[in-house]
Short mmCIF file of N, CA and C in Angstrom, two decimals:
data_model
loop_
_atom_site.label_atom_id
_atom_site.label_comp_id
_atom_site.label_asym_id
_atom_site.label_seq_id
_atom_site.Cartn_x
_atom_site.Cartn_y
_atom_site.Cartn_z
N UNK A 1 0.84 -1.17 0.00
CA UNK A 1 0.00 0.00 0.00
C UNK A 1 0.89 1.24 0.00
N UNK A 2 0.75 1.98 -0.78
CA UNK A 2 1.36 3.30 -0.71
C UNK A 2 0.53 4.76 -1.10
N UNK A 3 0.89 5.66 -0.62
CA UNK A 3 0.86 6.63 -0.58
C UNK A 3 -0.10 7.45 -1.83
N UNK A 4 0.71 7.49 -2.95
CA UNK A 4 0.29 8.24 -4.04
C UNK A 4 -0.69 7.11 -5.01
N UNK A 5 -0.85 6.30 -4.99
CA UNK A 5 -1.47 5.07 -5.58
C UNK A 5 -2.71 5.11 -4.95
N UNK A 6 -2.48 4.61 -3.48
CA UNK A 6 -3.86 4.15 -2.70
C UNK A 6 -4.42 4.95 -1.69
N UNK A 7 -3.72 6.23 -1.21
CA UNK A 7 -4.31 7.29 0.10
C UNK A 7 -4.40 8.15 -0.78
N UNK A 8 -3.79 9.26 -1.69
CA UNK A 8 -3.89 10.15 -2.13
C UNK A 8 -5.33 10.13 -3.05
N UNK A 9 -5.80 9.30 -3.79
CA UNK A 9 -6.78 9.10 -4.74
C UNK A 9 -7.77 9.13 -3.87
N UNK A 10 -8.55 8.95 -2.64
CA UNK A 10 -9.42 8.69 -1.69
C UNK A 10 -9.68 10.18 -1.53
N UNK A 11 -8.85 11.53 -1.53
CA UNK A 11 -9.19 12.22 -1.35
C UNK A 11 -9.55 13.38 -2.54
N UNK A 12 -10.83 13.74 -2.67
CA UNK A 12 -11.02 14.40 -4.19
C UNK A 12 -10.75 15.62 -4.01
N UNK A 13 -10.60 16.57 -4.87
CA UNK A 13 -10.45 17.86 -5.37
C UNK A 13 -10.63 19.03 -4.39
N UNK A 14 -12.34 18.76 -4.29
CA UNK A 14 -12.75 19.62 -3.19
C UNK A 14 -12.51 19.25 -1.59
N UNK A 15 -12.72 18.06 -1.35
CA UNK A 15 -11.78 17.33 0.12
C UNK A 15 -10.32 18.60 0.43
N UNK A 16 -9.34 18.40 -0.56
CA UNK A 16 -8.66 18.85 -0.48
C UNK A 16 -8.40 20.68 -0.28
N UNK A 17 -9.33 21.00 -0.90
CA UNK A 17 -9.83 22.69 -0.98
C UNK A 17 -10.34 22.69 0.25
N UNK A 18 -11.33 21.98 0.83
CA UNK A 18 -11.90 22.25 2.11
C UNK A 18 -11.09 22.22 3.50
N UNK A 19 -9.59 21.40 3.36
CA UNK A 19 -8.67 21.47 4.80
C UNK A 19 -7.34 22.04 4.78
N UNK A 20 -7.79 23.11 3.25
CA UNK A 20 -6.13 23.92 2.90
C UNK A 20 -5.55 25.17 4.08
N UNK A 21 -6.70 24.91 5.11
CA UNK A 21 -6.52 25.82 5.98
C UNK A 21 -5.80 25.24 6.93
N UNK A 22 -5.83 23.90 7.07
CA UNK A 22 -5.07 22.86 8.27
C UNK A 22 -4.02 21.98 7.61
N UNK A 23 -3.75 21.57 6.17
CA UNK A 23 -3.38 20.82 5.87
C UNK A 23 -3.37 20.43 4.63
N UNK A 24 -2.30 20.17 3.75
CA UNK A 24 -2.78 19.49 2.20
C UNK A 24 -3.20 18.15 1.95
N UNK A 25 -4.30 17.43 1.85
CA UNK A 25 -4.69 16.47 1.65
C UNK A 25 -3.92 15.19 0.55
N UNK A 26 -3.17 16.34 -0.15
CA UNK A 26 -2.76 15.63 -1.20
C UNK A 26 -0.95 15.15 -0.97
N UNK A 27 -0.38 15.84 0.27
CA UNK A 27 0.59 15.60 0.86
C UNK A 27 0.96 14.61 1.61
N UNK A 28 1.73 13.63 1.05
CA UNK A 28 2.59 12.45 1.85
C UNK A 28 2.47 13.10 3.53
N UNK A 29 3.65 14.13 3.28
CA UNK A 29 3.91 14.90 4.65
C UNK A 29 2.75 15.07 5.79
N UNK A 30 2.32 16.00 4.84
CA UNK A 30 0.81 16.59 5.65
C UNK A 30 0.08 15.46 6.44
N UNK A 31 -0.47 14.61 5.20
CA UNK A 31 -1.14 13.12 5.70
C UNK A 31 -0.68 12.62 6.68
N UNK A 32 0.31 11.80 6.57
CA UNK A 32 1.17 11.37 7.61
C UNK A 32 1.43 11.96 8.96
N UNK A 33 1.72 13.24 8.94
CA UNK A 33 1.73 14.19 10.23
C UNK A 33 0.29 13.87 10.98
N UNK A 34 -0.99 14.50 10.11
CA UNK A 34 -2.03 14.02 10.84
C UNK A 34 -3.08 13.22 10.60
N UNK A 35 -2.62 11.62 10.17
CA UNK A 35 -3.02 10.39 9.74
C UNK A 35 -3.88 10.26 11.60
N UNK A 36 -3.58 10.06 12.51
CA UNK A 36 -4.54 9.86 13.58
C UNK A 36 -5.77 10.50 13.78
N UNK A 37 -5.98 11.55 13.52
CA UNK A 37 -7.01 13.15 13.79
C UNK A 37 -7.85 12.49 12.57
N UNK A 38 -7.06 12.23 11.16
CA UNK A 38 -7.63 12.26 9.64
C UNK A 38 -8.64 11.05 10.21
N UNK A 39 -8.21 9.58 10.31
CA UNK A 39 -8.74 8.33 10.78
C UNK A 39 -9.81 8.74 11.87
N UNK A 40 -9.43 9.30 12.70
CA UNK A 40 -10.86 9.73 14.15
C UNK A 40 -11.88 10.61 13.08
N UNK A 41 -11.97 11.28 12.01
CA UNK A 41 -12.85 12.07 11.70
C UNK A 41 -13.22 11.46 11.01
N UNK A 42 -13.02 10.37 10.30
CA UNK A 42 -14.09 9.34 8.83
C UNK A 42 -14.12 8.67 9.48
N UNK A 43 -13.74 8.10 10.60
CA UNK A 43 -14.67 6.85 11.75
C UNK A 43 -15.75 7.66 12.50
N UNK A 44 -15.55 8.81 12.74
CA UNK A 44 -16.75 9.64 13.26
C UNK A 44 -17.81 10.11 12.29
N UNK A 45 -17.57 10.11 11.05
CA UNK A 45 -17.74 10.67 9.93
C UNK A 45 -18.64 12.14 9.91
N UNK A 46 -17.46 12.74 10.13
CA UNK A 46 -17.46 14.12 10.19
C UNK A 46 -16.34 14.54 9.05
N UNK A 47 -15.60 13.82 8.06
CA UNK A 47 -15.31 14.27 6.97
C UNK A 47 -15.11 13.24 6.62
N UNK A 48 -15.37 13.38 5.11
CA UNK A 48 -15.68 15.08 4.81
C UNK A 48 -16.59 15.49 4.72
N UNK A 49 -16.79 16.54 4.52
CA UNK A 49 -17.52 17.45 5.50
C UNK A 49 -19.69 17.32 4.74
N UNK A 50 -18.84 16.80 3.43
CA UNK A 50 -20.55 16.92 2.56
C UNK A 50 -21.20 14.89 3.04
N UNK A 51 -20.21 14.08 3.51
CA UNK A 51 -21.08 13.08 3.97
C UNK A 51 -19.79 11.70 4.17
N UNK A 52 -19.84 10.62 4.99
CA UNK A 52 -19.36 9.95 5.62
C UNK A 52 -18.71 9.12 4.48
N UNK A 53 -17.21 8.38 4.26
CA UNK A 53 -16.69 7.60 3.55
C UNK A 53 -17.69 6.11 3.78
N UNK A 54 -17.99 5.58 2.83
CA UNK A 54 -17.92 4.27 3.40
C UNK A 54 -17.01 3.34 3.92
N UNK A 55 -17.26 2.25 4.57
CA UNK A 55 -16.67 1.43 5.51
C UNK A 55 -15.20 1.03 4.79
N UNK A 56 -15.29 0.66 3.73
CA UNK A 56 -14.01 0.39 2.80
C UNK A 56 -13.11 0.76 2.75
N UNK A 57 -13.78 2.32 2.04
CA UNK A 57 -12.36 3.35 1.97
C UNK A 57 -11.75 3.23 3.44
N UNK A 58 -12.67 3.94 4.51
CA UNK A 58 -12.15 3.91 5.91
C UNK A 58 -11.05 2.85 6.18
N UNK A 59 -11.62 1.58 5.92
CA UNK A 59 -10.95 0.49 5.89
C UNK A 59 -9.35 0.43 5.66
N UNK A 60 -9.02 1.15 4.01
CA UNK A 60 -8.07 1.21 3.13
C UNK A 60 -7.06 2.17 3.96
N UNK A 61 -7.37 3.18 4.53
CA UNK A 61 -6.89 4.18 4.85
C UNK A 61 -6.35 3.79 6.34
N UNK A 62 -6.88 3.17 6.83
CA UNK A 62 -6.92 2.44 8.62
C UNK A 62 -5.39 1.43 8.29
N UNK A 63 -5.78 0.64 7.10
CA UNK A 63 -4.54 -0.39 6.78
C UNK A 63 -3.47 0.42 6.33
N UNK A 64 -3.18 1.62 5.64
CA UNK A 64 -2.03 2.65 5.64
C UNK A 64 -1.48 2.93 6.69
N UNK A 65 -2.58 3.61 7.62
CA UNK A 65 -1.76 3.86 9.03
C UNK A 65 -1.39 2.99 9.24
N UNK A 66 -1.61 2.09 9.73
CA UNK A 66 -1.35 0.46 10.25
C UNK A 66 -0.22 -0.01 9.82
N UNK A 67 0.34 0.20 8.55
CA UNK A 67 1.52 -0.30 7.87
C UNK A 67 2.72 1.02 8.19
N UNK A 68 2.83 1.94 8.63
CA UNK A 68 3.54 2.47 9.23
C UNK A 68 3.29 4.09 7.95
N UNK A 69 2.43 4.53 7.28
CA UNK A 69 1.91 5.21 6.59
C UNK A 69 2.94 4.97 5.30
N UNK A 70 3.53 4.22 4.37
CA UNK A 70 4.01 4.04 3.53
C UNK A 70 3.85 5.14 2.37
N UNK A 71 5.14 5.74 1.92
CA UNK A 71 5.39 6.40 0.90
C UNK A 71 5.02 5.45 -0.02
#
């Protein structure tokens, strides 16, 4: 699992426009820095912000962290 392949694509266009105030969505860095906060808010599903990931993606993104957030 990596980075620009399988986390970056999960997040669309506007995702990304909507947390340019906290963070680039589309950033290895960024992500990674706050991969814990990112994971608590689509298990809460409070982002993004127009309606809840399904269980999957969540899923996909849970197994990134999990693998030590892989470039």
């Amino acid at each position: 699992m990596q980075f620009e392949q399988d986390i970056k694509p999960l997040f669309r266009e506007q995702d990304r426009d909507a947390m340019t105030f906290a963070f680039d969505l589309w950033s290895l860095d960024d992500v990674s820095a706050h991969a814990e906060a990112i994971l608590g808010r689509l298990e809460d599903g409070t982002m993004p912000c127009d309606g809840a990931w399904p269980a999957d993606r969540i899923a996909v993104f849970r197994r990134w962290v999990d693998a030590g957030k892989p470039a």
